[in-house]
């Protein structure tokens, strides 16, 4: 299923995570990591978006000219389980169709580093997605970054709020870079192309 939306409308690319240095390298914060890299590529720094309770950066993705796309890269600062409020406020302010929203998030049911892109669907217990879906429906894009399941009897909540393990960190930069590539491909070339290239 590919997107047909207003070509002039901006895209809203949302990295999901928790604010503050204590959470910065948690598995649950991989959405923030990808958003930070996208911001570097766009060329600018995040600024605080007043009432929206988010950090954001406006710019363009893609080659200069008609092939580029207007984009707002955002990181909600409301904590994961309240992500929907800031995202919805930004959606309203920038007049973004729901089909032009991309959520980047950690995914337990996918092996570490594996990507899956899709449009719509359930939240699979992810509180950030649950909050977004509650306020705007489920018909937004997801870039799902695999973190795998917790080992042994570790609780899911403990696992996602722990930093990536040393062995995982060796490849983390590569996987974050690949996820940023996937977001750019989705925004510029559409879901079908991005899925065929990055769904591994």
Short mmCIF file of C-alpha atoms in Angstrom, two decimals:
data_model
loop_
_atom_site.label_atom_id
_atom_site.label_comp_id
_atom_site.label_asym_id
_atom_site.label_seq_id
_atom_site.Cartn_x
_atom_site.Cartn_y
_atom_site.Cartn_z
CA UNK A 1 0.00 0.00 0.00
CA UNK A 2 1.55 3.32 -1.04
CA UNK A 3 0.79 6.85 0.00
CA UNK A 4 -1.20 9.28 -2.08
CA UNK A 5 -1.19 12.57 -0.22
CA UNK A 6 -0.96 16.29 -0.83
CA UNK A 7 2.44 16.76 -2.47
CA UNK A 8 2.68 20.26 -1.01
CA UNK A 9 2.04 19.18 2.58
CA UNK A 10 5.03 18.71 4.86
CA UNK A 11 6.00 15.40 6.42
CA UNK A 12 6.14 15.05 10.19
CA UNK A 13 8.88 12.59 11.21
CA UNK A 14 8.65 11.72 14.90
CA UNK A 15 11.34 9.94 16.86
CA UNK A 16 9.82 8.35 19.96
CA UNK A 17 11.68 8.29 23.26
CA UNK A 18 11.98 9.74 26.75
CA UNK A 19 13.62 13.12 27.46
CA UNK A 20 16.66 13.60 29.66
CA UNK A 21 20.22 12.21 29.89
CA UNK A 22 19.21 9.23 32.05
CA UNK A 23 17.27 7.77 29.12
CA UNK A 24 19.53 8.87 26.26
CA UNK A 25 21.07 5.48 25.40
CA UNK A 26 18.09 3.29 26.40
CA UNK A 27 16.73 0.85 23.84
CA UNK A 28 13.41 2.70 24.15
CA UNK A 29 15.12 5.85 22.85
CA UNK A 30 16.31 4.59 19.50
CA UNK A 31 13.66 6.78 17.84
CA UNK A 32 15.37 9.85 19.33
CA UNK A 33 18.73 8.58 18.03
CA UNK A 34 17.44 8.30 14.48
CA UNK A 35 15.74 11.71 14.73
CA UNK A 36 19.02 13.26 15.90
CA UNK A 37 20.83 11.84 12.87
CA UNK A 38 18.12 13.05 10.51
CA UNK A 39 18.43 16.52 12.04
CA UNK A 40 22.18 16.47 11.36
CA UNK A 41 21.51 15.54 7.75
CA UNK A 42 18.88 18.24 7.31
CA UNK A 43 21.40 20.68 8.75
CA UNK A 44 20.23 22.45 11.84
CA UNK A 45 19.54 22.16 15.54
CA UNK A 46 16.41 21.21 17.39
CA UNK A 47 14.44 24.04 18.94
CA UNK A 48 11.74 23.88 21.59
CA UNK A 49 8.23 24.06 20.16
CA UNK A 50 6.36 26.02 22.83
CA UNK A 51 2.93 24.62 23.42
CA UNK A 52 3.58 21.39 21.53
CA UNK A 53 5.96 20.02 24.21
CA UNK A 54 8.44 18.87 21.61
CA UNK A 55 11.80 19.65 20.09
CA UNK A 56 11.65 20.16 16.35
CA UNK A 57 13.62 21.06 13.28
CA UNK A 58 12.19 22.23 9.96
CA UNK A 59 13.96 21.60 6.67
CA UNK A 60 13.98 19.54 3.51
CA UNK A 61 14.89 15.93 2.76
CA UNK A 62 16.18 14.82 -0.61
CA UNK A 63 18.11 16.37 -3.49
CA UNK A 64 17.68 20.10 -4.16
CA UNK A 65 14.80 20.88 -6.49
CA UNK A 66 11.36 19.38 -7.05
CA UNK A 67 12.39 15.97 -5.67
CA UNK A 68 12.93 17.27 -2.15
CA UNK A 69 10.26 17.18 0.55
CA UNK A 70 9.40 19.59 3.33
CA UNK A 71 9.90 17.88 6.66
CA UNK A 72 9.46 18.59 10.34
CA UNK A 73 11.64 16.28 12.47
CA UNK A 74 10.32 16.13 16.03
CA UNK A 75 11.09 14.58 19.41
CA UNK A 76 8.18 14.70 21.90
CA UNK A 77 9.36 15.88 25.33
CA UNK A 78 6.33 14.53 27.19
CA UNK A 79 7.66 11.05 27.99
CA UNK A 80 6.81 8.05 25.87
CA UNK A 81 3.32 7.23 27.11
CA UNK A 82 2.09 10.79 26.38
CA UNK A 83 3.66 11.17 22.92
CA UNK A 84 0.31 11.57 21.16
CA UNK A 85 -0.41 15.04 22.57
CA UNK A 86 2.72 16.76 21.21
CA UNK A 87 2.51 14.90 17.88
CA UNK A 88 -1.12 15.87 17.42
CA UNK A 89 -0.36 19.51 18.26
CA UNK A 90 2.38 19.58 15.61
CA UNK A 91 0.10 17.85 13.11
CA UNK A 92 -2.52 20.55 13.62
CA UNK A 93 -0.04 23.44 13.53
CA UNK A 94 1.71 22.31 10.32
CA UNK A 95 -1.49 20.92 8.74
CA UNK A 96 0.09 17.51 8.14
CA UNK A 97 -2.13 14.70 6.77
CA UNK A 98 -1.95 11.61 8.99
CA UNK A 99 -0.56 9.70 5.97
CA UNK A 100 2.44 12.08 6.07
CA UNK A 101 3.37 11.20 9.66
CA UNK A 102 6.24 8.79 10.34
CA UNK A 103 6.85 7.34 13.82
CA UNK A 104 10.31 5.86 14.45
CA UNK A 105 10.25 3.46 17.39
CA UNK A 106 11.79 0.42 19.05
CA UNK A 107 10.15 -2.94 18.33
CA UNK A 108 10.47 -5.95 20.65
CA UNK A 109 9.23 -8.58 18.21
CA UNK A 110 11.97 -7.94 15.65
CA UNK A 111 15.62 -9.00 16.01
CA UNK A 112 18.13 -6.34 16.93
CA UNK A 113 18.93 -3.96 14.08
CA UNK A 114 16.32 -5.33 11.69
CA UNK A 115 13.96 -2.76 10.17
CA UNK A 116 10.32 -3.07 9.19
CA UNK A 117 8.36 -0.25 7.57
CA UNK A 118 4.59 -0.20 7.37
CA UNK A 119 1.51 1.99 7.22
CA UNK A 120 -1.10 1.61 9.96
CA UNK A 121 -1.63 -1.37 12.22
CA UNK A 122 -1.73 -2.01 15.93
CA UNK A 123 0.57 -0.74 18.68
CA UNK A 124 1.87 -4.14 19.86
CA UNK A 125 1.92 -2.83 23.42
CA UNK A 126 4.16 0.13 22.59
CA UNK A 127 3.00 3.03 24.75
CA UNK A 128 4.21 5.73 22.36
CA UNK A 129 2.22 4.26 19.47
CA UNK A 130 -0.75 3.65 21.75
CA UNK A 131 -0.80 7.34 22.69
CA UNK A 132 -0.45 8.50 19.08
CA UNK A 133 -3.19 6.18 17.84
CA UNK A 134 -5.54 7.30 20.60
CA UNK A 135 -5.51 10.91 19.38
CA UNK A 136 -5.12 10.55 15.61
CA UNK A 137 -6.03 7.01 14.56
CA UNK A 138 -3.59 4.39 13.31
CA UNK A 139 -3.12 5.38 9.67
CA UNK A 140 0.39 6.79 10.03
CA UNK A 141 3.69 5.25 8.92
CA UNK A 142 5.98 3.36 11.25
CA UNK A 143 9.70 2.68 10.96
CA UNK A 144 10.11 -0.19 13.39
CA UNK A 145 13.66 -0.66 14.72
CA UNK A 146 14.18 -4.14 16.12
CA UNK A 147 15.59 -4.45 19.63
CA UNK A 148 14.74 -8.12 20.22
CA UNK A 149 13.13 -9.69 23.29
CA UNK A 150 14.51 -9.46 26.85
CA UNK A 151 16.79 -12.32 27.93
CA UNK A 152 15.69 -14.89 30.46
CA UNK A 153 13.04 -13.65 32.84
CA UNK A 154 13.82 -9.94 32.54
CA UNK A 155 10.68 -7.83 32.43
CA UNK A 156 9.95 -5.96 29.21
CA UNK A 157 9.76 -2.61 31.01
CA UNK A 158 13.23 -3.16 32.50
CA UNK A 159 14.67 -4.29 29.17
CA UNK A 160 13.51 -1.31 27.10
CA UNK A 161 14.68 1.17 29.76
CA UNK A 162 18.21 -0.28 29.85
CA UNK A 163 21.03 0.98 27.66
CA UNK A 164 22.03 -1.04 24.64
CA UNK A 165 24.53 -3.75 25.61
CA UNK A 166 28.20 -3.33 24.75
CA UNK A 167 27.96 -5.88 21.92
CA UNK A 168 24.93 -4.08 20.49
CA UNK A 169 26.62 -0.68 20.65
CA UNK A 170 29.32 -1.88 18.25
CA UNK A 171 26.73 -1.93 15.46
CA UNK A 172 24.32 0.70 16.76
CA UNK A 173 25.65 3.60 14.68
CA UNK A 174 25.35 1.51 11.51
CA UNK A 175 21.76 0.48 12.27
CA UNK A 176 20.73 4.03 13.22
CA UNK A 177 22.26 5.30 9.97
CA UNK A 178 20.35 2.66 8.00
CA UNK A 179 17.09 3.60 9.76
CA UNK A 180 17.64 7.26 8.83
CA UNK A 181 18.20 6.16 5.22
CA UNK A 182 14.92 4.24 5.36
CA UNK A 183 13.02 7.29 6.60
CA UNK A 184 14.43 9.42 3.79
CA UNK A 185 13.54 6.76 1.22
CA UNK A 186 9.99 6.54 2.60
CA UNK A 187 9.46 10.30 2.44
CA UNK A 188 11.01 10.75 -1.03
CA UNK A 189 10.15 7.53 -2.87
CA UNK A 190 7.13 6.15 -1.02
CA UNK A 191 6.41 3.16 1.18
CA UNK A 192 6.63 0.41 -1.42
CA UNK A 193 10.13 1.38 -2.52
CA UNK A 194 11.29 1.83 1.07
CA UNK A 195 9.89 -1.57 2.08
CA UNK A 196 11.53 -3.36 -0.84
CA UNK A 197 14.87 -1.74 0.02
CA UNK A 198 14.94 -1.80 3.82
CA UNK A 199 12.53 -4.48 5.08
CA UNK A 200 15.09 -7.16 5.80
#
